[in-house]
């Protein structure tokens, strides 16, 4: 099966978060960066379920994925504001996530209509 662009973009964010986790100070890794990775995994999970779900129930999984992605945005913002990682890397990840969220919004809109 072909990978959807929104899933591919979210997967890119996931990989970058794993790399970012290596640079975060150990004291903040457990409380901030590892939960961020977990949230990204949950977002990917909801997107994959939505991809395979019947059209009648896709919307509920996309709504969950959207909520997870919004939480992920806040978690990345926390890493940025607390200066736990390189600012440039955080901003690049945020930009990829914003693009992913736009795609997700489009998918959700198409399911609703």
mmCIF file with all atom_site columns, N, CA and C in Angstrom, residues 5-17 19 40 43 47 69 72-73 76 88-104:
data_model
loop_
_atom_site.group_PDB
_atom_site.id
_atom_site.type_symbol
_atom_site.label_atom_id
_atom_site.label_alt_id
_atom_site.label_comp_id
_atom_site.label_asym_id
_atom_site.label_entity_id
_atom_site.label_seq_id
_atom_site.pdbx_PDB_ins_code
_atom_site.Cartn_x
_atom_site.Cartn_y
_atom_site.Cartn_z
_atom_site.occupancy
_atom_site.B_iso_or_equiv
_atom_site.pdbx_formal_charge
_atom_site.auth_seq_id
_atom_site.auth_comp_id
_atom_site.auth_asym_id
_atom_site.auth_atom_id
_atom_site.pdbx_PDB_model_num
ATOM 1   N N  . UNK A 1 5   ? 0.887  11.138 2.089  1.00 0.00 ? 5   UNK A N  1
ATOM 2   C CA . UNK A 1 5   ? 1.825  12.231 2.382  1.00 0.00 ? 5   UNK A CA 1
ATOM 3   C C  . UNK A 1 5   ? 1.780  12.700 3.846  1.00 0.00 ? 5   UNK A C  1
ATOM 4   N N  . UNK A 1 6   ? 0.600  12.743 4.439  1.00 0.00 ? 6   UNK A N  1
ATOM 5   C CA . UNK A 1 6   ? 0.490  13.195 5.828  1.00 0.00 ? 6   UNK A CA 1
ATOM 6   C C  . UNK A 1 6   ? 1.202  12.207 6.766  1.00 0.00 ? 6   UNK A C  1
ATOM 7   N N  . UNK A 1 7   ? 1.117  10.937 6.461  1.00 0.00 ? 7   UNK A N  1
ATOM 8   C CA . UNK A 1 7   ? 1.797  9.926  7.280  1.00 0.00 ? 7   UNK A CA 1
ATOM 9   C C  . UNK A 1 7   ? 3.306  10.033 7.082  1.00 0.00 ? 7   UNK A C  1
ATOM 10  N N  . UNK A 1 8   ? 3.741  10.216 5.845  1.00 0.00 ? 8   UNK A N  1
ATOM 11  C CA . UNK A 1 8   ? 5.172  10.359 5.556  1.00 0.00 ? 8   UNK A CA 1
ATOM 12  C C  . UNK A 1 8   ? 5.754  11.577 6.270  1.00 0.00 ? 8   UNK A C  1
ATOM 13  N N  . UNK A 1 9   ? 5.033  12.685 6.251  1.00 0.00 ? 9   UNK A N  1
ATOM 14  C CA . UNK A 1 9   ? 5.517  13.911 6.883  1.00 0.00 ? 9   UNK A CA 1
ATOM 15  C C  . UNK A 1 9   ? 5.558  13.752 8.403  1.00 0.00 ? 9   UNK A C  1
ATOM 16  N N  . UNK A 1 10  ? 4.557  13.120 8.973  1.00 0.00 ? 10  UNK A N  1
ATOM 17  C CA . UNK A 1 10  ? 4.538  12.889 10.419 1.00 0.00 ? 10  UNK A CA 1
ATOM 18  C C  . UNK A 1 10  ? 5.654  11.932 10.818 1.00 0.00 ? 10  UNK A C  1
ATOM 19  N N  . UNK A 1 11  ? 5.939  10.958 9.964  1.00 0.00 ? 11  UNK A N  1
ATOM 20  C CA . UNK A 1 11  ? 7.044  10.040 10.226 1.00 0.00 ? 11  UNK A CA 1
ATOM 21  C C  . UNK A 1 11  ? 8.381  10.783 10.216 1.00 0.00 ? 11  UNK A C  1
ATOM 22  N N  . UNK A 1 12  ? 8.529  11.750 9.316  1.00 0.00 ? 12  UNK A N  1
ATOM 23  C CA . UNK A 1 12  ? 9.741  12.581 9.304  1.00 0.00 ? 12  UNK A CA 1
ATOM 24  C C  . UNK A 1 12  ? 9.899  13.317 10.629 1.00 0.00 ? 12  UNK A C  1
ATOM 25  N N  . UNK A 1 13  ? 8.791  13.848 11.135 1.00 0.00 ? 13  UNK A N  1
ATOM 26  C CA . UNK A 1 13  ? 8.808  14.538 12.435 1.00 0.00 ? 13  UNK A CA 1
ATOM 27  C C  . UNK A 1 13  ? 9.246  13.560 13.523 1.00 0.00 ? 13  UNK A C  1
ATOM 28  N N  . UNK A 1 14  ? 8.711  12.356 13.475 1.00 0.00 ? 14  UNK A N  1
ATOM 29  C CA . UNK A 1 14  ? 9.050  11.319 14.454 1.00 0.00 ? 14  UNK A CA 1
ATOM 30  C C  . UNK A 1 14  ? 10.554 11.039 14.465 1.00 0.00 ? 14  UNK A C  1
ATOM 31  N N  . UNK A 1 15  ? 11.132 10.859 13.284 1.00 0.00 ? 15  UNK A N  1
ATOM 32  C CA . UNK A 1 15  ? 12.569 10.585 13.194 1.00 0.00 ? 15  UNK A CA 1
ATOM 33  C C  . UNK A 1 15  ? 13.394 11.751 13.738 1.00 0.00 ? 15  UNK A C  1
ATOM 34  N N  . UNK A 1 16  ? 12.978 12.970 13.413 1.00 0.00 ? 16  UNK A N  1
ATOM 35  C CA . UNK A 1 16  ? 13.708 14.152 13.883 1.00 0.00 ? 16  UNK A CA 1
ATOM 36  C C  . UNK A 1 16  ? 13.607 14.286 15.404 1.00 0.00 ? 16  UNK A C  1
ATOM 37  N N  . UNK A 1 17  ? 12.468 13.923 15.959 1.00 0.00 ? 17  UNK A N  1
ATOM 38  C CA . UNK A 1 17  ? 12.308 13.981 17.417 1.00 0.00 ? 17  UNK A CA 1
ATOM 39  C C  . UNK A 1 17  ? 13.224 12.977 18.113 1.00 0.00 ? 17  UNK A C  1
ATOM 40  N N  . UNK A 1 19  ? 16.134 12.009 16.986 1.00 0.00 ? 19  UNK A N  1
ATOM 41  C CA . UNK A 1 19  ? 17.461 12.625 16.925 1.00 0.00 ? 19  UNK A CA 1
ATOM 42  C C  . UNK A 1 19  ? 17.588 13.738 17.961 1.00 0.00 ? 19  UNK A C  1
ATOM 43  N N  . UNK A 1 40  ? 4.007  11.693 19.339 1.00 0.00 ? 40  UNK A N  1
ATOM 44  C CA . UNK A 1 40  ? 4.157  11.567 17.889 1.00 0.00 ? 40  UNK A CA 1
ATOM 45  C C  . UNK A 1 40  ? 3.805  10.147 17.440 1.00 0.00 ? 40  UNK A C  1
ATOM 46  N N  . UNK A 1 43  ? 0.109  9.889  17.397 1.00 0.00 ? 43  UNK A N  1
ATOM 47  C CA . UNK A 1 43  ? -0.428 10.575 16.222 1.00 0.00 ? 43  UNK A CA 1
ATOM 48  C C  . UNK A 1 43  ? -0.321 9.684  14.994 1.00 0.00 ? 43  UNK A C  1
ATOM 49  N N  . UNK A 1 47  ? -3.314 8.052  12.609 1.00 0.00 ? 47  UNK A N  1
ATOM 50  C CA . UNK A 1 47  ? -3.324 8.255  11.154 1.00 0.00 ? 47  UNK A CA 1
ATOM 51  C C  . UNK A 1 47  ? -3.361 6.923  10.408 1.00 0.00 ? 47  UNK A C  1
ATOM 52  N N  . UNK A 1 69  ? -1.685 15.790 17.426 1.00 0.00 ? 69  UNK A N  1
ATOM 53  C CA . UNK A 1 69  ? -0.762 16.672 16.712 1.00 0.00 ? 69  UNK A CA 1
ATOM 54  C C  . UNK A 1 69  ? -0.719 18.053 17.361 1.00 0.00 ? 69  UNK A C  1
ATOM 55  N N  . UNK A 1 72  ? 1.349  17.689 20.386 1.00 0.00 ? 72  UNK A N  1
ATOM 56  C CA . UNK A 1 72  ? 2.735  17.572 19.949 1.00 0.00 ? 72  UNK A CA 1
ATOM 57  C C  . UNK A 1 72  ? 3.330  18.953 19.653 1.00 0.00 ? 72  UNK A C  1
ATOM 58  N N  . UNK A 1 73  ? 2.545  19.809 19.040 1.00 0.00 ? 73  UNK A N  1
ATOM 59  C CA . UNK A 1 73  ? 2.985  21.181 18.762 1.00 0.00 ? 73  UNK A CA 1
ATOM 60  C C  . UNK A 1 73  ? 3.348  21.901 20.065 1.00 0.00 ? 73  UNK A C  1
ATOM 61  N N  . UNK A 1 76  ? 6.644  20.471 21.538 1.00 0.00 ? 76  UNK A N  1
ATOM 62  C CA . UNK A 1 76  ? 7.825  20.980 20.826 1.00 0.00 ? 76  UNK A CA 1
ATOM 63  C C  . UNK A 1 76  ? 8.072  22.431 21.220 1.00 0.00 ? 76  UNK A C  1
ATOM 64  N N  . UNK A 1 88  ? 17.166 26.055 15.933 1.00 0.00 ? 88  UNK A N  1
ATOM 65  C CA . UNK A 1 88  ? 16.953 25.823 14.497 1.00 0.00 ? 88  UNK A CA 1
ATOM 66  C C  . UNK A 1 88  ? 16.301 24.471 14.252 1.00 0.00 ? 88  UNK A C  1
ATOM 67  N N  . UNK A 1 89  ? 16.796 23.436 14.927 1.00 0.00 ? 89  UNK A N  1
ATOM 68  C CA . UNK A 1 89  ? 16.208 22.103 14.770 1.00 0.00 ? 89  UNK A CA 1
ATOM 69  C C  . UNK A 1 89  ? 14.756 22.083 15.227 1.00 0.00 ? 89  UNK A C  1
ATOM 70  N N  . UNK A 1 90  ? 14.473 22.719 16.352 1.00 0.00 ? 90  UNK A N  1
ATOM 71  C CA . UNK A 1 90  ? 13.091 22.772 16.856 1.00 0.00 ? 90  UNK A CA 1
ATOM 72  C C  . UNK A 1 90  ? 12.173 23.485 15.865 1.00 0.00 ? 90  UNK A C  1
ATOM 73  N N  . UNK A 1 91  ? 12.657 24.573 15.288 1.00 0.00 ? 91  UNK A N  1
ATOM 74  C CA . UNK A 1 91  ? 11.836 25.319 14.336 1.00 0.00 ? 91  UNK A CA 1
ATOM 75  C C  . UNK A 1 91  ? 11.596 24.519 13.057 1.00 0.00 ? 91  UNK A C  1
ATOM 76  N N  . UNK A 1 92  ? 12.608 23.767 12.614 1.00 0.00 ? 92  UNK A N  1
ATOM 77  C CA . UNK A 1 92  ? 12.431 22.916 11.428 1.00 0.00 ? 92  UNK A CA 1
ATOM 78  C C  . UNK A 1 92  ? 11.399 21.824 11.700 1.00 0.00 ? 92  UNK A C  1
ATOM 79  N N  . UNK A 1 93  ? 11.476 21.223 12.880 1.00 0.00 ? 93  UNK A N  1
ATOM 80  C CA . UNK A 1 93  ? 10.505 20.182 13.255 1.00 0.00 ? 93  UNK A CA 1
ATOM 81  C C  . UNK A 1 93  ? 9.111  20.780 13.332 1.00 0.00 ? 93  UNK A C  1
ATOM 82  N N  . UNK A 1 94  ? 9.012  21.968 13.920 1.00 0.00 ? 94  UNK A N  1
ATOM 83  C CA . UNK A 1 94  ? 7.714  22.647 14.020 1.00 0.00 ? 94  UNK A CA 1
ATOM 84  C C  . UNK A 1 94  ? 7.126  22.939 12.652 1.00 0.00 ? 94  UNK A C  1
ATOM 85  N N  . UNK A 1 95  ? 7.973  23.339 11.714 1.00 0.00 ? 95  UNK A N  1
ATOM 86  C CA . UNK A 1 95  ? 7.502  23.626 10.356 1.00 0.00 ? 95  UNK A CA 1
ATOM 87  C C  . UNK A 1 95  ? 6.983  22.357 9.675  1.00 0.00 ? 95  UNK A C  1
ATOM 88  N N  . UNK A 1 96  ? 7.712  21.246 9.835  1.00 0.00 ? 96  UNK A N  1
ATOM 89  C CA . UNK A 1 96  ? 7.254  19.966 9.266  1.00 0.00 ? 96  UNK A CA 1
ATOM 90  C C  . UNK A 1 96  ? 5.933  19.544 9.895  1.00 0.00 ? 96  UNK A C  1
ATOM 91  N N  . UNK A 1 97  ? 5.825  19.730 11.203 1.00 0.00 ? 97  UNK A N  1
ATOM 92  C CA . UNK A 1 97  ? 4.592  19.366 11.895 1.00 0.00 ? 97  UNK A CA 1
ATOM 93  C C  . UNK A 1 97  ? 3.433  20.250 11.443 1.00 0.00 ? 97  UNK A C  1
ATOM 94  N N  . UNK A 1 98  ? 3.687  21.530 11.249 1.00 0.00 ? 98  UNK A N  1
ATOM 95  C CA . UNK A 1 98  ? 2.637  22.439 10.771 1.00 0.00 ? 98  UNK A CA 1
ATOM 96  C C  . UNK A 1 98  ? 2.135  21.997 9.397  1.00 0.00 ? 98  UNK A C  1
ATOM 97  N N  . UNK A 1 99  ? 3.062  21.593 8.531  1.00 0.00 ? 99  UNK A N  1
ATOM 98  C CA . UNK A 1 99  ? 2.675  21.100 7.208  1.00 0.00 ? 99  UNK A CA 1
ATOM 99  C C  . UNK A 1 99  ? 1.844  19.822 7.332  1.00 0.00 ? 99  UNK A C  1
ATOM 100 N N  . UNK A 1 100 ? 2.267  18.943 8.206  1.00 0.00 ? 100 UNK A N  1
ATOM 101 C CA . UNK A 1 100 ? 1.534  17.704 8.451  1.00 0.00 ? 100 UNK A CA 1
ATOM 102 C C  . UNK A 1 100 ? 0.126  17.999 8.965  1.00 0.00 ? 100 UNK A C  1
ATOM 103 N N  . UNK A 1 101 ? 0.019  18.962 9.868  1.00 0.00 ? 101 UNK A N  1
ATOM 104 C CA . UNK A 1 101 ? -1.299 19.313 10.416 1.00 0.00 ? 101 UNK A CA 1
ATOM 105 C C  . UNK A 1 101 ? -2.206 19.922 9.348  1.00 0.00 ? 101 UNK A C  1
ATOM 106 N N  . UNK A 1 102 ? -1.624 20.681 8.424  1.00 0.00 ? 102 UNK A N  1
ATOM 107 C CA . UNK A 1 102 ? -2.431 21.230 7.317  1.00 0.00 ? 102 UNK A CA 1
ATOM 108 C C  . UNK A 1 102 ? -2.979 20.095 6.451  1.00 0.00 ? 102 UNK A C  1
ATOM 109 N N  . UNK A 1 103 ? -2.121 19.114 6.163  1.00 0.00 ? 103 UNK A N  1
ATOM 110 C CA . UNK A 1 103 ? -2.566 17.954 5.372  1.00 0.00 ? 103 UNK A CA 1
ATOM 111 C C  . UNK A 1 103 ? -3.659 17.190 6.112  1.00 0.00 ? 103 UNK A C  1
ATOM 112 N N  . UNK A 1 104 ? -3.464 17.027 7.401  1.00 0.00 ? 104 UNK A N  1
ATOM 113 C CA . UNK A 1 104 ? -4.447 16.326 8.225  1.00 0.00 ? 104 UNK A CA 1
ATOM 114 C C  . UNK A 1 104 ? -5.776 17.065 8.212  1.00 0.00 ? 104 UNK A C  1
#
